[in-house]
Coordinates of C-alpha atoms and ligand atoms in Angstrom, one line a residue:
M1 CA 15.3 -43.9 -0.7
A2 CA 15.3 -42.8 -4.3
N3 CA 11.5 -43.2 -4.4
L4 CA 11.1 -41.2 -1.3
N5 CA 13.2 -38.4 -2.9
I6 CA 11.1 -38.4 -6.0
D7 CA 7.9 -38.3 -3.9
S8 CA 9.3 -35.4 -2.0
V9 CA 10.1 -33.5 -5.2
K10 CA 6.6 -34.3 -6.4
D11 CA 5.2 -33.0 -3.1
R12 CA 7.2 -29.8 -3.6
T13 CA 6.0 -29.2 -7.1
F14 CA 3.1 -26.9 -7.9
D15 CA 1.6 -25.2 -11.0
A16 CA 2.3 -21.8 -9.5
I17 CA 4.3 -20.3 -6.6
V18 CA 3.4 -17.0 -5.1
I19 CA 6.0 -15.2 -2.9
G20 CA 4.2 -13.2 -0.2
S21 CA 0.6 -13.4 1.1
G22 CA -0.1 -9.7 1.4
M23 CA -2.2 -7.3 -0.6
S24 CA -0.9 -8.4 -4.0
G25 CA 0.1 -12.0 -3.3
G26 CA -3.4 -12.7 -1.9
W27 CA -4.8 -11.7 -5.3
A28 CA -2.4 -14.0 -7.1
A29 CA -3.4 -16.9 -4.8
K30 CA -7.1 -16.2 -5.4
E31 CA -6.8 -15.9 -9.1
F32 CA -4.7 -19.1 -9.6
T33 CA -6.8 -21.2 -7.3
D34 CA -10.1 -19.9 -8.8
K35 CA -8.9 -21.5 -12.1
G36 CA -8.0 -24.8 -10.4
L37 CA -4.2 -24.4 -10.4
K38 CA -2.3 -26.0 -7.6
T39 CA -0.7 -23.0 -5.9
L40 CA 1.9 -22.6 -3.2
V41 CA 1.9 -19.4 -1.3
L42 CA 5.2 -18.8 0.6
E43 CA 5.0 -16.3 3.5
R44 CA 8.0 -15.4 5.5
G45 CA 6.1 -14.4 8.6
R46 CA 3.7 -16.3 10.9
D47 CA 0.2 -17.2 9.9
V48 CA -2.5 -14.7 11.0
K49 CA -6.0 -16.2 10.6
H50 CA -9.0 -13.9 10.2
L51 CA -10.8 -13.4 13.6
K52 CA -8.8 -15.9 15.5
D53 CA -5.5 -14.0 15.4
Y54 CA -6.8 -10.4 16.1
P55 CA -6.1 -10.4 19.8
T56 CA -7.0 -6.7 20.4
T57 CA -10.0 -6.4 18.1
N58 CA -12.6 -6.3 20.8
L59 CA -10.7 -4.7 23.7
Y60 CA -12.1 -1.7 25.4
P61 CA -9.6 1.2 25.9
W62 CA -9.2 0.4 29.6
E63 CA -8.4 -3.2 28.9
F64 CA -5.0 -2.3 27.3
P65 CA -2.2 -2.5 29.9
H66 CA -0.9 0.9 28.9
H67 CA -4.2 2.5 27.7
G68 CA -3.2 2.1 24.1
V69 CA 0.2 3.8 24.3
L70 CA 3.3 1.6 23.9
P71 CA 5.7 1.7 26.9
D72 CA 8.8 4.0 26.5
D73 CA 11.2 1.1 26.3
V74 CA 9.3 -0.4 23.3
Q75 CA 9.2 3.0 21.6
K76 CA 12.9 3.6 22.2
A77 CA 13.9 0.1 20.9
N78 CA 11.9 0.8 17.7
P79 CA 12.7 4.3 16.5
I80 CA 11.9 3.5 12.9
V81 CA 8.5 1.8 13.1
N82 CA 7.6 4.0 16.0
R83 CA 7.4 6.9 13.6
C84 CA 4.4 5.2 11.9
Y85 CA 1.1 6.6 13.2
A86 CA -0.5 3.1 13.4
F87 CA 2.2 1.6 15.6
G88 CA 0.3 1.6 18.9
E89 CA -0.5 -0.9 21.6
D90 CA -3.5 -2.2 19.7
A91 CA -1.6 -3.1 16.5
A92 CA 2.2 -3.3 17.3
H93 CA 2.0 -7.1 16.9
F94 CA 1.4 -6.7 13.2
F95 CA 4.5 -4.6 12.6
V96 CA 8.1 -5.7 12.0
K97 CA 10.3 -4.5 15.0
D98 CA 13.5 -2.6 14.0
A99 CA 16.0 -5.0 15.5
E100 CA 14.4 -8.2 14.1
H101 CA 14.9 -7.5 10.4
P102 CA 17.9 -5.3 9.9
Y103 CA 18.7 -3.3 6.8
V104 CA 21.3 -0.8 5.8
Q105 CA 20.4 2.9 5.4
E106 CA 23.0 4.4 3.1
K107 CA 20.6 7.3 3.4
P108 CA 17.9 7.5 6.1
F109 CA 14.9 5.5 5.0
D110 CA 12.0 4.4 7.4
W111 CA 11.1 1.0 6.0
I112 CA 7.8 0.0 7.5
R113 CA 6.9 -3.7 7.1
G114 CA 4.3 -6.3 8.2
Y115 CA 5.6 -9.9 8.0
Q116 CA 2.7 -12.2 8.4
T117 CA -0.1 -13.7 6.4
G118 CA -1.8 -10.6 4.9
G119 CA 1.3 -8.5 5.0
K120 CA 0.5 -4.8 5.4
S121 CA -3.1 -5.3 4.1
L122 CA -4.0 -5.7 7.8
L123 CA -2.6 -2.3 8.6
W124 CA -3.4 -0.1 5.6
A125 CA -5.6 3.0 5.7
R126 CA -7.7 1.5 2.8
Q127 CA -7.6 4.6 0.6
T128 CA -8.2 3.3 -3.0
Q129 CA -8.1 5.5 -6.1
R130 CA -7.7 4.5 -9.7
W131 CA -5.0 5.9 -12.0
S132 CA -6.0 7.6 -15.3
D133 CA -4.1 8.2 -18.5
F134 CA -2.8 11.5 -17.0
D135 CA -0.8 9.1 -14.8
F136 CA 0.2 6.4 -17.3
E137 CA 1.2 9.0 -19.9
G138 CA 3.1 11.1 -17.4
P139 CA 6.6 9.8 -17.9
A140 CA 6.4 10.0 -21.7
R141 CA 4.8 13.5 -21.6
D142 CA 7.2 14.9 -19.1
G143 CA 10.3 12.8 -20.1
F144 CA 11.3 11.8 -16.6
A145 CA 11.2 8.0 -16.9
V146 CA 10.6 5.3 -19.5
D147 CA 7.2 5.1 -21.0
W148 CA 4.7 2.8 -19.3
P149 CA 4.0 -0.1 -21.7
I150 CA 0.3 0.0 -20.7
R151 CA -2.5 2.6 -20.7
Y152 CA -5.7 3.1 -18.6
A153 CA -7.7 1.0 -21.1
D154 CA -5.5 -2.0 -20.4
I155 CA -6.1 -1.9 -16.7
A156 CA -9.7 -0.4 -16.4
P157 CA -11.5 -3.8 -16.7
W158 CA -9.2 -5.2 -14.0
Y159 CA -9.8 -2.3 -11.7
S160 CA -13.6 -3.1 -12.0
Y161 CA -12.8 -6.8 -11.4
V162 CA -10.9 -6.3 -8.2
E163 CA -13.2 -3.5 -6.9
K164 CA -16.3 -5.7 -7.2
F165 CA -14.7 -8.4 -5.1
A166 CA -12.8 -6.2 -2.6
G167 CA -15.7 -3.7 -2.0
I168 CA -14.8 -0.1 -2.5
S169 CA -17.0 2.7 -1.2
G170 CA -17.1 6.0 -3.1
N171 CA -19.1 8.4 -5.3
R172 CA -19.1 8.6 -9.0
D173 CA -17.6 12.0 -9.2
G174 CA -17.1 12.2 -12.9
I175 CA -13.5 13.6 -12.7
P176 CA -11.5 12.6 -15.7
E177 CA -8.2 12.6 -13.8
L178 CA -9.6 10.2 -11.2
P179 CA -11.8 7.7 -13.0
D180 CA -14.9 6.3 -11.3
G181 CA -15.1 2.7 -10.2
E182 CA -17.6 0.0 -9.2
F183 CA -18.6 1.7 -6.0
L184 CA -20.6 0.8 -2.9
P185 CA -22.2 3.9 -1.3
A186 CA -19.7 6.5 -0.1
F187 CA -19.2 7.6 3.5
P188 CA -20.6 11.1 3.4
L189 CA -18.6 14.2 4.1
N190 CA -19.5 16.1 7.3
A191 CA -20.9 19.6 7.4
V192 CA -17.6 21.5 7.2
E193 CA -16.1 19.1 4.7
T194 CA -19.2 19.6 2.5
F195 CA -18.9 23.4 3.0
F196 CA -15.2 23.3 1.8
S197 CA -16.1 21.0 -1.1
N198 CA -18.8 23.4 -2.3
H199 CA -16.5 26.4 -1.8
V200 CA -13.7 24.8 -3.9
K201 CA -16.1 23.8 -6.6
K202 CA -17.5 27.4 -6.9
T203 CA -14.1 29.1 -6.7
Y204 CA -11.7 26.9 -8.7
K205 CA -11.7 25.3 -12.1
N206 CA -10.7 21.6 -12.0
R207 CA -10.3 21.4 -8.2
H208 CA -12.4 19.0 -6.2
V209 CA -12.9 17.9 -2.6
I210 CA -14.7 14.5 -2.7
S211 CA -15.6 11.7 -0.3
A212 CA -12.5 9.5 0.1
R213 CA -12.8 6.3 -1.8
C214 CA -11.9 3.4 0.5
A215 CA -12.0 -0.4 0.7
H216 CA -14.9 -0.7 3.2
L217 CA -18.2 -2.6 2.9
S218 CA -20.6 0.3 3.4
K219 CA -23.3 -2.0 1.9
P220 CA -22.1 -5.5 1.2
N221 CA -23.1 -7.4 -1.9
Q222 CA -23.6 -11.1 -2.1
I223 CA -20.0 -11.6 -3.3
H224 CA -18.8 -10.1 0.0
L225 CA -21.2 -12.1 2.1
D226 CA -19.9 -15.2 0.3
Q227 CA -16.4 -14.3 1.6
G228 CA -17.9 -14.4 5.2
R229 CA -17.6 -10.6 5.4
G230 CA -20.2 -8.2 6.7
Q231 CA -21.1 -4.5 6.8
C232 CA -18.6 -2.1 8.2
Q233 CA -19.8 -0.9 11.6
E234 CA -17.8 2.3 11.4
R235 CA -15.8 1.5 14.6
T236 CA -12.5 2.9 13.0
L237 CA -10.4 0.3 14.9
C238 CA -9.4 -1.3 11.6
Q239 CA -5.6 -1.7 12.3
R240 CA -6.5 -4.3 14.9
G241 CA -8.0 -6.6 12.3
C242 CA -11.8 -6.3 11.8
P243 CA -14.1 -8.9 13.3
F244 CA -16.7 -8.1 10.7
G245 CA -14.4 -8.2 7.7
G246 CA -15.6 -4.7 7.1
Y247 CA -12.5 -3.6 5.3
F248 CA -10.6 -5.5 2.6
S249 CA -7.5 -7.4 3.8
A250 CA -5.9 -10.5 2.3
N251 CA -6.7 -12.2 5.7
S252 CA -10.4 -11.6 5.5
S253 CA -10.8 -12.0 1.7
T254 CA -8.4 -13.4 -0.9
I255 CA -6.4 -15.8 1.2
P256 CA -9.3 -17.6 2.9
W257 CA -11.0 -17.6 -0.5
A258 CA -8.0 -19.3 -2.1
L259 CA -7.7 -21.8 0.8
K260 CA -11.4 -22.7 0.5
S261 CA -10.8 -23.7 -3.1
G262 CA -8.7 -26.7 -2.0
H263 CA -6.0 -25.8 -4.5
C264 CA -3.9 -23.6 -2.2
T265 CA -1.1 -24.5 0.1
L266 CA -0.1 -21.7 2.4
R267 CA 3.4 -22.1 4.0
P268 CA 4.1 -19.5 6.7
H269 CA 7.6 -19.1 8.2
S270 CA 9.1 -19.6 4.7
V271 CA 11.7 -16.9 3.8
V272 CA 12.3 -17.0 0.0
E273 CA 16.0 -16.6 -0.4
S274 CA 16.1 -16.7 -4.2
I275 CA 14.6 -17.9 -7.4
I276 CA 16.2 -20.9 -9.1
Y277 CA 17.1 -20.3 -12.8
D278 CA 17.7 -23.3 -15.1
E279 CA 20.2 -22.3 -17.8
K280 CA 19.4 -25.3 -20.0
K281 CA 15.6 -24.7 -19.9
G282 CA 16.1 -20.9 -20.1
K283 CA 13.5 -20.4 -17.4
A284 CA 13.0 -20.3 -13.6
T285 CA 12.1 -23.7 -12.1
G286 CA 11.4 -22.8 -8.5
V287 CA 12.5 -21.0 -5.4
R288 CA 14.9 -21.6 -2.6
V289 CA 13.4 -21.1 0.9
I290 CA 14.9 -20.8 4.3
D291 CA 12.5 -22.1 7.0
A292 CA 12.3 -19.1 9.4
N293 CA 12.3 -21.4 12.5
T294 CA 14.6 -24.3 11.6
K295 CA 16.8 -22.3 9.1
E296 CA 16.6 -25.4 6.9
A297 CA 16.9 -24.7 3.2
I298 CA 14.2 -26.3 1.0
E299 CA 13.4 -26.0 -2.7
Y300 CA 9.9 -25.7 -4.3
Y301 CA 9.2 -26.0 -8.0
A302 CA 6.5 -24.6 -10.3
N303 CA 5.9 -23.6 -13.9
V304 CA 5.3 -20.0 -13.0
I305 CA 6.4 -17.8 -10.2
F306 CA 4.8 -14.6 -8.9
V307 CA 7.0 -12.2 -6.9
N308 CA 4.7 -10.3 -4.4
A309 CA 7.0 -9.8 -1.4
A310 CA 6.3 -6.0 -1.4
A311 CA 8.4 -3.6 -3.5
L312 CA 11.8 -3.6 -1.7
N313 CA 11.8 -7.3 -0.7
S314 CA 10.9 -8.2 -4.3
N315 CA 14.0 -6.3 -5.4
L316 CA 16.0 -8.1 -2.8
I317 CA 14.9 -11.6 -3.9
L318 CA 15.7 -10.8 -7.6
L319 CA 19.0 -9.2 -6.7
N320 CA 19.9 -12.4 -4.7
S321 CA 18.9 -14.7 -7.5
T322 CA 22.2 -14.9 -9.4
S323 CA 23.3 -17.5 -11.9
G324 CA 25.8 -17.8 -14.8
R325 CA 23.3 -16.3 -17.1
F326 CA 22.2 -13.6 -14.6
P327 CA 25.3 -12.7 -12.5
N328 CA 23.7 -9.4 -11.4
G329 CA 20.3 -10.6 -10.5
L330 CA 17.5 -12.5 -12.2
G331 CA 16.4 -10.8 -15.5
N332 CA 18.8 -8.0 -15.0
D333 CA 20.1 -7.6 -18.6
S334 CA 19.3 -3.9 -18.5
G335 CA 21.3 -3.2 -15.3
T336 CA 18.2 -1.3 -14.0
L337 CA 17.3 -3.8 -11.3
G338 CA 17.1 -2.0 -7.9
K339 CA 17.2 1.4 -9.6
Y340 CA 14.6 4.1 -10.2
V341 CA 13.0 3.5 -6.7
A342 CA 10.5 6.2 -5.9
F343 CA 7.9 6.9 -3.2
H344 CA 5.3 9.5 -2.1
N345 CA 6.1 12.8 -0.5
Y346 CA 4.0 13.2 2.6
S347 CA 6.1 15.9 4.3
A348 CA 3.7 18.9 4.3
H349 CA 0.6 19.6 6.3
I350 CA -1.8 22.4 7.0
N351 CA -4.3 22.9 9.9
A352 CA -6.8 25.7 10.6
E353 CA -10.0 26.5 12.4
Y354 CA -13.5 27.3 11.2
D355 CA -15.7 29.5 13.2
G356 CA -19.1 28.4 11.9
A357 CA -21.4 25.5 11.5
K358 CA -21.7 25.3 15.3
E359 CA -25.1 23.7 15.0
W360 CA -23.4 20.7 13.4
T361 CA -21.5 18.0 15.2
T362 CA -19.5 15.0 14.1
D363 CA -21.6 12.2 15.5
G364 CA -20.4 8.9 14.4
R365 CA -17.1 8.0 12.8
N366 CA -16.0 8.0 9.2
P367 CA -13.7 5.0 8.4
A368 CA -12.9 6.6 5.0
G369 CA -11.2 9.4 6.9
G370 CA -13.1 12.4 5.3
G371 CA -12.3 14.0 2.0
Y372 CA -9.8 13.6 -0.8
I373 CA -8.5 16.3 -3.1
P374 CA -7.4 14.8 -6.4
R375 CA -4.3 16.1 -8.1
F376 CA -4.9 19.5 -9.7
R377 CA -1.4 20.8 -10.6
N378 CA 0.1 20.1 -14.1
V379 CA -2.7 17.8 -15.1
Y380 CA -3.9 19.4 -18.3
K381 CA -0.7 21.5 -18.9
Q382 CA 2.6 22.2 -17.3
E383 CA 1.9 25.2 -15.1
T384 CA 4.5 25.2 -12.3
N385 CA 8.3 25.1 -11.8
F386 CA 8.2 21.4 -10.8
L387 CA 7.1 18.2 -12.5
R388 CA 3.9 16.3 -11.7
G389 CA 1.7 17.1 -8.7
Y390 CA 0.1 16.1 -5.4
A391 CA -3.2 14.9 -4.1
A392 CA -4.3 15.8 -0.6
G393 CA -6.4 14.5 2.3
F394 CA -8.9 16.9 3.9
S395 CA -10.9 16.4 7.0
A396 CA -12.9 18.5 9.5
Y397 CA -13.5 17.6 13.1
R398 CA -14.7 18.7 16.5
W399 CA -13.6 17.0 19.7
Q400 CA -15.0 16.6 23.1
Q401 CA -13.3 18.7 25.7
N402 CA -13.7 19.1 29.4
S403 CA -12.0 21.1 32.1
S404 CA -9.8 19.7 34.8
D405 CA -10.1 22.8 36.9
G406 CA -11.1 22.6 40.5
I407 CA -10.7 20.1 43.3
G408 CA -12.9 17.5 44.9
Q409 CA -16.5 17.6 43.7
D410 CA -15.8 20.6 41.4
L411 CA -13.2 18.7 39.6
K412 CA -15.4 15.6 39.2
N413 CA -18.2 17.8 37.9
N414 CA -15.9 19.5 35.4
L415 CA -14.5 16.1 34.2
V416 CA -17.9 14.7 33.4
K417 CA -19.2 17.9 31.8
K418 CA -18.3 17.3 28.2
D419 CA -18.3 20.2 25.8
L420 CA -17.6 20.3 22.0
S421 CA -14.6 22.2 20.6
G422 CA -15.0 24.5 17.6
W423 CA -14.3 23.0 14.1
H424 CA -10.7 22.2 13.2
V425 CA -9.7 21.4 9.6
G426 CA -6.6 19.6 8.4
S427 CA -4.9 18.4 5.2
H428 CA -1.8 16.4 4.3
M429 CA 0.1 16.3 1.0
M430 CA 0.6 13.2 -1.0
G431 CA 3.2 14.1 -3.7
E432 CA 4.5 12.2 -6.6
T433 CA 8.3 11.7 -6.6
I434 CA 10.4 11.3 -9.7
P435 CA 12.1 7.9 -10.2
K436 CA 15.9 8.4 -10.6
E437 CA 18.8 6.0 -11.3
T438 CA 20.5 7.4 -8.2
N439 CA 17.6 6.3 -5.9
Y440 CA 18.4 2.6 -5.6
V441 CA 18.5 -0.5 -3.5
A442 CA 21.3 -3.1 -3.6
L443 CA 22.6 -6.0 -1.6
D444 CA 25.1 -5.2 1.1
K445 CA 28.4 -7.0 0.4
S446 CA 29.1 -8.1 3.9
L447 CA 26.1 -7.9 6.2
K448 CA 23.6 -10.8 6.4
D449 CA 20.2 -11.1 8.1
P450 CA 19.5 -13.8 10.7
W451 CA 18.6 -16.2 7.8
G452 CA 22.0 -15.8 6.0
I453 CA 20.5 -13.6 3.3
P454 CA 22.4 -10.4 2.3
Q455 CA 20.8 -7.3 3.9
L456 CA 19.2 -4.7 1.7
K457 CA 21.0 -1.4 1.4
I458 CA 18.7 1.5 0.7
S459 CA 19.9 4.7 -0.9
V460 CA 16.9 6.9 -1.6
D461 CA 16.4 10.6 -1.1
Y462 CA 14.2 13.7 -2.0
D463 CA 15.3 16.2 -4.6
D464 CA 14.7 19.8 -5.6
N465 CA 11.4 18.8 -7.4
D466 CA 10.0 17.6 -4.0
E467 CA 11.0 20.8 -2.3
K468 CA 9.3 22.9 -4.9
M469 CA 6.2 20.8 -4.8
K470 CA 6.0 21.1 -1.0
K471 CA 6.2 24.9 -1.3
D472 CA 3.4 24.9 -3.8
Y473 CA 1.2 22.7 -1.7
V474 CA 1.6 25.0 1.2
E475 CA 0.9 28.1 -1.0
Q476 CA -2.1 26.6 -2.7
M477 CA -3.7 25.1 0.4
T478 CA -3.2 28.3 2.3
E479 CA -4.9 30.2 -0.4
M480 CA -7.8 27.7 -0.6
F481 CA -8.2 27.7 3.2
T482 CA -8.0 31.5 3.4
S483 CA -10.6 32.0 0.7
A484 CA -12.9 29.5 2.5
G485 CA -12.8 31.7 5.6
F486 CA -10.7 29.3 7.7
T487 CA -8.7 31.1 10.4
N488 CA -5.5 30.5 12.5
I489 CA -4.0 28.7 9.4
K490 CA -0.8 26.9 10.3
A491 CA 1.1 25.2 7.5
S492 CA 4.1 23.0 8.3
T493 CA 6.7 21.0 6.4
D494 CA 8.9 18.4 8.0
H495 CA 12.2 16.7 7.1
R496 CA 11.0 13.1 7.5
A497 CA 13.1 10.4 5.8
P498 CA 11.5 8.7 2.8
G499 CA 9.6 5.6 3.6
L500 CA 7.0 6.7 6.1
D501 CA 4.5 7.1 3.3
I502 CA 4.7 3.3 3.0
H503 CA 4.3 3.6 -0.7
E504 CA 7.8 2.7 -1.9
M505 CA 7.9 1.6 -5.5
G506 CA 10.1 0.7 -8.4
G507 CA 13.4 -1.1 -8.9
V508 CA 11.9 -3.7 -11.3
R509 CA 10.2 -1.3 -13.6
M510 CA 7.9 -2.0 -16.5
G511 CA 8.8 -0.7 -20.0
N512 CA 8.7 -1.5 -23.7
D513 CA 12.4 -1.7 -24.1
P514 CA 14.3 -4.6 -22.4
K515 CA 17.5 -2.4 -22.5
T516 CA 16.0 0.1 -20.1
S517 CA 13.4 -1.8 -18.1
M518 CA 12.9 -5.2 -16.3
L519 CA 9.3 -6.1 -17.0
D520 CA 7.1 -6.3 -20.1
K521 CA 3.6 -5.1 -20.4
W522 CA 2.3 -8.3 -18.7
H523 CA 4.6 -7.9 -15.7
R524 CA 6.9 -10.7 -16.9
L525 CA 10.7 -10.3 -16.7
H526 CA 11.7 -9.5 -20.3
A527 CA 14.5 -12.1 -19.9
C528 CA 12.8 -14.8 -17.9
K529 CA 9.2 -15.2 -19.1
N530 CA 7.8 -17.3 -16.3
V531 CA 8.6 -14.9 -13.5
Y532 CA 6.1 -12.1 -12.9
V533 CA 6.4 -9.2 -10.5
T534 CA 3.1 -7.4 -9.8
D535 CA 3.7 -5.5 -6.6
G536 CA 5.1 -1.9 -6.1
A537 CA 8.5 -3.0 -7.5
S538 CA 7.0 -3.0 -11.0
M539 CA 5.9 0.7 -11.0
T540 CA 7.5 2.8 -13.7
S541 CA 6.4 6.0 -12.0
T542 CA 4.4 6.6 -8.8
S543 CA 1.7 9.1 -9.6
C544 CA 0.1 10.4 -6.4
Q545 CA -2.8 8.1 -5.9
N546 CA -2.6 5.5 -3.1
P547 CA -1.1 2.5 -4.9
S548 CA -2.5 -0.7 -3.6
L549 CA -5.7 -0.9 -5.8
T550 CA -3.4 -0.7 -8.8
Y551 CA -1.2 -3.5 -7.5
M552 CA -4.4 -5.6 -7.0
A553 CA -5.6 -4.9 -10.6
F554 CA -2.1 -5.5 -12.0
T555 CA -1.9 -8.9 -10.2
A556 CA -5.3 -10.2 -11.4
R557 CA -4.5 -9.1 -15.0
A558 CA -1.0 -10.7 -14.9
V559 CA -2.4 -14.0 -13.5
D560 CA -4.9 -14.1 -16.3
H561 CA -2.1 -13.7 -18.8
A562 CA 0.1 -16.3 -17.1
I563 CA -2.7 -18.9 -17.2
G564 CA -3.2 -18.1 -20.9
E565 CA 0.5 -18.7 -21.5
M566 CA 0.4 -22.0 -19.6
K567 CA -2.6 -23.1 -21.7
K568 CA -0.7 -22.3 -24.8
G569 CA 2.3 -24.3 -23.5
N570 CA 4.5 -21.2 -23.5
V571 CA 5.6 -21.6 -19.9
Ligands
LIG601 C1 -0.2 2.2 8.2 C2 -0.3 2.0 6.7 C3 -1.3 2.7 6.0 C4 -1.4 2.4 4.6 N1 -2.4 3.1 3.9 C5 -2.6 2.8 2.6 C6 -3.7 3.3 1.9 O1 -4.5 4.0 2.5 N2 -3.8 3.0 0.6 C7 -2.9 2.2 -0.1 O2 -3.1 2.0 -1.3 N3 -1.9 1.7 0.6 C8 -1.7 1.9 1.9 N4 -0.6 1.4 2.6 C9 0.3 0.6 1.8 C10 -0.2 -0.8 1.6 O3 -0.3 -1.5 2.8 C11 0.8 -1.5 0.6 O4 0.9 -0.8 -0.6 C12 0.4 -3.0 0.3 O5 0.2 -3.7 1.4 C13 1.5 -3.6 -0.6 O6 1.1 -4.8 -1.0 P1 2.2 -5.9 -1.2 O7 1.5 -7.2 -1.6 O8 3.2 -5.4 -2.2 O9 3.0 -6.1 0.2 P2 2.5 -6.6 1.6 O10 1.0 -6.4 1.8 O11 3.4 -6.0 2.6 O12 2.8 -8.1 1.5 C14 4.1 -8.6 1.3 C15 4.2 -10.0 1.9 O13 5.4 -10.6 1.5 C16 6.0 -11.3 2.6 N5 7.4 -11.4 2.3 C17 8.4 -10.4 2.2 N6 9.6 -10.9 1.9 C18 9.4 -12.3 1.7 C19 10.2 -13.4 1.4 N7 11.5 -13.2 1.2 N8 9.7 -14.6 1.4 C20 8.4 -14.8 1.6 N9 7.5 -13.8 2.0 C21 8.0 -12.6 2.0 C22 5.7 -10.3 3.8 O14 5.9 -11.0 5.0 C23 4.3 -9.9 3.5 O15 3.3 -10.7 4.1 C24 -0.5 1.5 4.0 C25 0.4 0.8 4.7 C26 0.5 1.0 6.1 C27 1.5 0.2 6.9
LIG602 S1 -14.5 0.7 10.8 FE1 -15.5 -0.9 9.7 S2 -13.8 -2.1 8.9 FE2 -12.9 -0.8 10.4 S3 -12.9 -2.1 12.3 FE3 -14.8 -0.9 12.2 S4 -16.3 -2.3 11.3 FE4 -14.3 -3.0 10.8

């Protein structure tokens, strides 16, 4: 019996444990296993294998039972996730349903999740921009958060590293506030997007409309073919899972790569309840898991633990990892764990029409989504009554229209006679929000989830800075649209709850001072050096770029550091 036990502990012991198999966890798995380390990836959801588990990927519109629209009862049962634009009949199976994974909204918060191998990397819109020093230096310059312990030079080589493997399309635009990367060819702007881009370049200093940079294989390199991925066919059905591996997801790229190494064990249906801290050793020794199906508790052990459960779940796991040494959550000597949560403000839009370029159509599709307007407010100097700034999407499109007038043969003729609409243009705001102590997550004292783990209580809201920024976006974009000759301009703001941007960040922030932050410059807990957090939880501030590329680069850099520490015998 004793021997069996020892064997069992041996079987459950690894060099590294990675919690979460999504965008960032996939990178941790790949990097550890590339270096030959025996790695356990714990994933709370089901396993979703590339190709095999994309049930809708090749369906025609008429093959969906409800023509792509979810039935009323499903929408009503899921008011939160139903607000996400990608929650349709073709991809609903990749989203967490509201009732299955409850949480407490002290203030309204739309928490959008994907619990499966690959996490939300199956569902993302693939927009990928680097940060610059204007972002890393922001908190210190504007005095709204602790200083980042790193700068662009620390992360630049790691951006290059992950971009080459993931495959990012884009142009080298030479904009200092949006550094160029290792790009595959960009998806070009269409006629009206190009017109607006040229107009903005001529009319404004330091404003740009560029081709969106995105994680699509516009022209694959050998490293992508080696992953079994192929060229993007521009179907724009990506949220279903791509049969070509045309966009980057953990499912098509990092996870199968790690599994192929022979050093990776992926355990789905494994809800990490907490991290085990050994007071005598002064370090973490493993994790406690609840099997999602049997509800059995199991422990796994490793020298180093990477927490990649996505920002708010990583907070939850640390908050729930209490011990005599850390009664308020693992590594929480500063008392900042769960605090300074921030997100992106997407609550302003603008639409208009353009009465020109009628000779041009929009044949084909653009999986990058059109154009991107990098942040232009408060970059080189403080010029507004709010802190920081916003980026914006921009796209122009025509659609096919037909008339349903008439009856009988007239109606049939009208329905098959397709005509193109005039040009429409649209933009949405992507604003930075300021991390505040009062925007926090905590464990609910009484409510538990179906696995006996305390539910997460979320208390996050907008502030006056966000309102001023929204107003400025509407004013600036209205002016830019007007000067370009766009007509019928309609700007709108909404009162959406935070969360729908799906860029929640913070709670386990990085910083130089252990008294005011949780993580050091290598993403290690200041107070528990063999636990690394490299997802959105680690973000000291949010900037306004889409964040996932930065999580990937952070993760690859942190694994490199962890392996160095292991070699030195420090962990
Ligand atoms: C519709 C949509 C569009 C988006 N568009 C963009 C975009 O254009 N650009 C961009 O940068 N970002 C975008 N995002 C956000 C992007 O998907 C996330 O930033 C990214 O996936 C976060 O990576 P992650 O590794 O932190 O989390 P995830 O990819 O969500 O992975 C976390 C994994 O951890 C698992 N997990 C959670 N808790 C536990 C636990 N206790 N035990 C074990 N496993 C656990 C989850 O099941 C999941 O698989 C979008 C998201 C959505 C849904
Ligand atoms: S647009 Fe490209 S990545 Fe998306 S589903 Fe189509 S082929 Fe795949």
